[in-house]
Coordinates of C-alpha atoms in Angstrom, one line a residue:
M1106 CA 59.0 71.8 -5.9
R1107 CA 60.7 69.0 -7.7
K1108 CA 58.7 66.4 -5.8
F1109 CA 55.5 68.2 -6.7
S1110 CA 56.4 68.4 -10.4
V1111 CA 57.2 64.6 -10.5
F1112 CA 53.9 63.9 -8.7
L1113 CA 52.0 66.1 -11.1
G1114 CA 53.7 64.4 -14.0
I1115 CA 52.6 61.0 -12.8
I1116 CA 49.0 62.2 -12.4
L1117 CA 49.0 63.6 -15.9
F1118 CA 50.5 60.4 -17.4
V1119 CA 47.8 58.2 -15.7
Q1120 CA 45.1 60.6 -16.8
I1121 CA 46.3 60.5 -20.4
L1122 CA 46.7 56.7 -20.3
Y1123 CA 43.2 56.1 -19.1
S1124 CA 41.5 58.7 -21.3
C1125 CA 43.0 57.1 -24.4
T1126 CA 42.2 53.5 -23.9
S1127 CA 38.6 53.2 -24.6
P1128 CA 37.0 53.4 -28.1
I1129 CA 34.2 55.9 -28.5
I1130 CA 31.1 54.4 -26.8
P1131 CA 29.1 52.9 -28.4
Y1132 CA 31.6 52.0 -31.0
S1133 CA 30.1 52.3 -34.5
I1134 CA 31.4 49.6 -36.8
D1135 CA 31.7 50.6 -40.5
A1136 CA 29.4 48.9 -43.1
K1137 CA 30.9 48.3 -46.5
K1138 CA 29.5 47.0 -49.8
E1139 CA 32.8 45.2 -50.6
D1140 CA 33.3 41.5 -49.8
P1141 CA 37.1 41.1 -50.3
P1142 CA 38.2 37.5 -50.9
L1143 CA 40.1 36.0 -47.9
E1144 CA 43.3 35.7 -49.8
T1145 CA 43.4 39.5 -50.4
L1146 CA 42.7 40.6 -46.8
I1147 CA 46.3 41.0 -45.7
N1148 CA 47.1 43.7 -48.4
W1149 CA 43.5 44.9 -49.0
E1150 CA 43.7 48.6 -49.6
G1151 CA 40.2 49.2 -48.3
W1152 CA 41.5 48.8 -44.7
Y1153 CA 42.9 52.3 -44.9
T1154 CA 39.3 53.6 -45.2
I1155 CA 38.3 51.9 -42.0
K1156 CA 38.7 53.7 -38.7
A1157 CA 41.1 52.1 -36.3
I1158 CA 41.3 51.2 -32.7
K1159 CA 44.8 52.1 -31.6
P1160 CA 47.1 52.0 -29.7
F1161 CA 46.5 49.1 -27.2
F1162 CA 47.4 49.6 -23.6
A1163 CA 48.7 47.5 -20.7
P1164 CA 47.5 49.6 -17.7
W1165 CA 48.9 47.1 -15.3
D1166 CA 52.4 47.7 -16.6
Y1167 CA 51.9 51.4 -17.7
L1168 CA 52.7 50.4 -21.3
E1169 CA 51.3 50.9 -24.7
D1170 CA 52.1 49.5 -28.1
E1171 CA 51.3 50.3 -31.7
T1172 CA 48.8 47.4 -32.3
V1173 CA 46.1 48.5 -34.8
F1174 CA 42.7 46.8 -34.9
R1175 CA 40.2 47.5 -37.7
C1176 CA 36.9 45.8 -38.5
F1177 CA 33.8 46.3 -40.7
F1178 CA 30.6 44.6 -41.7
S1179 CA 29.7 43.6 -45.3
S1180 CA 26.3 42.1 -46.0
Q1181 CA 27.7 38.7 -45.5
Y1182 CA 30.7 38.9 -43.2
F1183 CA 32.3 40.6 -40.2
Y1184 CA 35.8 41.3 -41.3
F1185 CA 38.7 42.1 -39.0
S1186 CA 42.5 42.9 -39.0
F1187 CA 45.2 43.2 -36.4
N1188 CA 48.5 44.8 -37.3
V1189 CA 51.0 44.1 -34.6
A1190 CA 54.5 45.5 -34.3
D1191 CA 56.6 42.9 -32.6
A1192 CA 60.0 41.7 -34.0
T1193 CA 60.3 38.8 -31.5
P1194 CA 56.9 37.0 -31.2
I1195 CA 57.1 33.9 -29.1
M1196 CA 55.5 30.9 -30.8
C1197 CA 55.5 27.1 -30.4
R1198 CA 58.2 25.3 -32.4
E1199 CA 55.7 22.7 -33.5
F1200 CA 52.0 23.5 -33.3
V1201 CA 50.0 20.4 -32.2
Q1202 CA 46.7 21.4 -30.8
E1203 CA 44.5 24.5 -30.2
S1204 CA 45.6 24.9 -26.6
D1205 CA 49.1 25.5 -27.8
V1206 CA 48.0 29.1 -28.6
E1207 CA 47.9 29.8 -24.8
A1208 CA 51.7 29.7 -24.7
E1209 CA 52.1 32.0 -27.7
D1210 CA 51.9 35.7 -28.7
R1211 CA 48.4 36.2 -29.9
V1212 CA 45.5 38.6 -30.6
E1213 CA 42.0 38.0 -29.3
I1214 CA 38.4 39.0 -30.0
F1215 CA 35.4 38.3 -27.7
F1216 CA 31.8 38.7 -28.7
S1217 CA 28.9 38.9 -26.2
A1218 CA 25.2 39.6 -26.8
S1219 CA 24.9 41.2 -23.4
K1220 CA 27.1 43.2 -20.9
D1221 CA 26.9 40.5 -18.2
M1222 CA 28.7 37.9 -20.4
G1223 CA 26.0 35.3 -19.7
Q1224 CA 27.2 33.7 -22.9
Y1225 CA 30.1 34.9 -25.0
Y1226 CA 32.4 33.6 -27.8
C1227 CA 36.1 34.0 -28.1
M1228 CA 38.9 33.6 -30.7
E1229 CA 42.6 33.7 -29.9
I1230 CA 44.9 33.8 -32.9
D1231 CA 48.7 33.4 -33.1
P1232 CA 51.0 35.0 -35.6
S1233 CA 50.8 32.0 -37.9
G1234 CA 47.0 32.1 -38.0
H1235 CA 46.4 29.1 -35.6
V1236 CA 43.2 29.6 -33.7
M1237 CA 41.9 28.6 -30.2
D1238 CA 38.2 29.3 -30.2
Y1239 CA 35.7 28.6 -27.5
S1240 CA 32.5 29.6 -25.9
A1241 CA 32.2 30.8 -22.3
S1242 CA 29.9 32.1 -19.6
Y1243 CA 30.7 34.3 -16.6
Y1244 CA 32.7 33.7 -14.6
R1245 CA 35.5 31.8 -16.6
K1246 CA 33.3 28.8 -17.5
F1247 CA 34.9 27.7 -20.7
D1248 CA 33.8 25.2 -23.4
Y1249 CA 36.9 24.4 -25.4
E1250 CA 35.0 21.8 -27.5
W1251 CA 33.0 24.7 -29.1
N1252 CA 34.2 26.2 -32.4
F1253 CA 33.1 29.0 -34.8
K1254 CA 31.8 27.3 -37.9
S1255 CA 32.5 30.0 -40.4
L1256 CA 35.8 31.6 -39.2
E1257 CA 38.4 32.0 -41.8
I1258 CA 41.9 33.4 -41.1
C1259 CA 45.0 34.5 -43.0
S1260 CA 48.2 35.8 -41.6
I1261 CA 51.7 37.0 -42.5
K1262 CA 54.9 37.5 -40.4
D1263 CA 58.0 39.6 -41.2
E1264 CA 61.0 41.0 -39.3
K1265 CA 58.8 43.9 -38.0
G1266 CA 55.8 42.0 -36.7
Y1267 CA 52.7 40.2 -38.0
I1268 CA 49.3 40.8 -39.4
V1269 CA 46.3 38.6 -38.7
A1270 CA 43.1 39.1 -40.7
G1271 CA 39.9 37.2 -41.1
R1272 CA 36.2 37.0 -41.4
L1273 CA 33.2 35.5 -39.7
S1274 CA 29.8 35.1 -41.3
V1275 CA 27.1 37.5 -40.2
S1276 CA 24.6 34.7 -40.3
E1277 CA 26.6 32.8 -37.6
L1278 CA 26.8 35.9 -35.4
L1279 CA 23.0 36.2 -35.6
E1280 CA 22.6 32.5 -34.8
L1281 CA 24.7 33.1 -31.7
G1282 CA 22.3 35.8 -30.6
I1283 CA 24.6 38.7 -31.5
D1284 CA 22.3 41.6 -32.4
L1285 CA 24.3 43.8 -34.8
E1286 CA 22.5 46.9 -33.6
E1287 CA 23.7 46.3 -30.0
F1288 CA 26.3 43.9 -28.8
Y1289 CA 29.6 43.8 -26.9
M1290 CA 33.1 43.2 -28.0
G1291 CA 36.6 43.0 -26.6
V1292 CA 39.9 43.2 -28.5
F1293 CA 43.1 42.2 -26.9
R1294 CA 46.8 41.2 -27.3
A1295 CA 49.1 38.9 -25.4
D1296 CA 52.8 39.7 -25.8
F1297 CA 55.2 37.2 -24.3
T1298 CA 58.6 38.8 -23.5
T1299 CA 59.9 35.5 -22.3
P1300 CA 58.2 32.1 -22.3
N1301 CA 57.0 32.7 -18.8
T1302 CA 56.4 36.5 -18.9
V1303 CA 53.4 38.0 -20.7
I1304 CA 52.2 41.6 -21.1
W1305 CA 48.4 41.8 -21.6
Y1306 CA 47.1 44.6 -23.8
S1307 CA 43.6 45.8 -24.3
S1308 CA 41.7 48.7 -26.0
V1309 CA 39.9 49.3 -22.7
S1310 CA 41.5 49.9 -19.3
I1311 CA 39.8 48.6 -16.2
N1312 CA 40.3 49.2 -12.5
E1313 CA 41.5 45.7 -11.6
P1314 CA 44.6 44.6 -9.6
K1315 CA 45.7 42.2 -12.3
P1316 CA 44.8 41.4 -15.9
D1317 CA 41.6 39.5 -16.5
F1318 CA 39.8 39.8 -19.8
H1319 CA 36.9 37.6 -18.7
K1320 CA 35.0 40.3 -16.8
P1321 CA 32.2 42.5 -18.2
N1322 CA 33.9 45.8 -17.7
I1323 CA 36.6 44.9 -20.3
L1324 CA 34.0 44.8 -23.1
F1325 CA 32.7 47.8 -25.0
P1326 CA 29.3 48.3 -26.7
C1327 CA 29.2 48.1 -30.5
M1328 CA 26.7 48.7 -33.2
K1329 CA 26.7 48.3 -37.0
K1330 CA 26.9 51.7 -38.6

């Protein structure tokens, strides 16, 4: 009887884990009249009126954390915010180049016009606001020379974690072929527990043997509300 109870508990845990990972599909992104200045984004009170994607899950490690992601559209910008609880983020002692972000704790956003990831655009941001941005095509064909033109970032760290917030112009998204009425997005977090050990978190769980955020099934459909 005890073995059956343990087995049932494992099944229920996995069911709960996988039922909570995905945002409501399609994910309707709030539209606001406000255009808060970049320097106010960290403490902007309007974030509390924006629905959140939380928590993030690491299905490969059967873990979850309290990362909170929010985003909205104004007439001019796509705004976003990550609030990450992590007292010990791993970061480079001296940041030299974009690729240094790969060895750091970070949050990530991917945009794709289509589900097949024929062309998609990525930003990976460390707790200090340093960015590695690039374009890509399936599968894992990266152009690290490419950069967002309008991306602006602010960040703050304290003993409890860090907040990364920013904005990207709507006009640039449209130039990249992102239709605000139907596009695909992924939001992720990399949490290094040691310099050589990382836990990968996502808002969407996928049936893959190991973490890989560069596959179509990790993205979720979005639309401007």
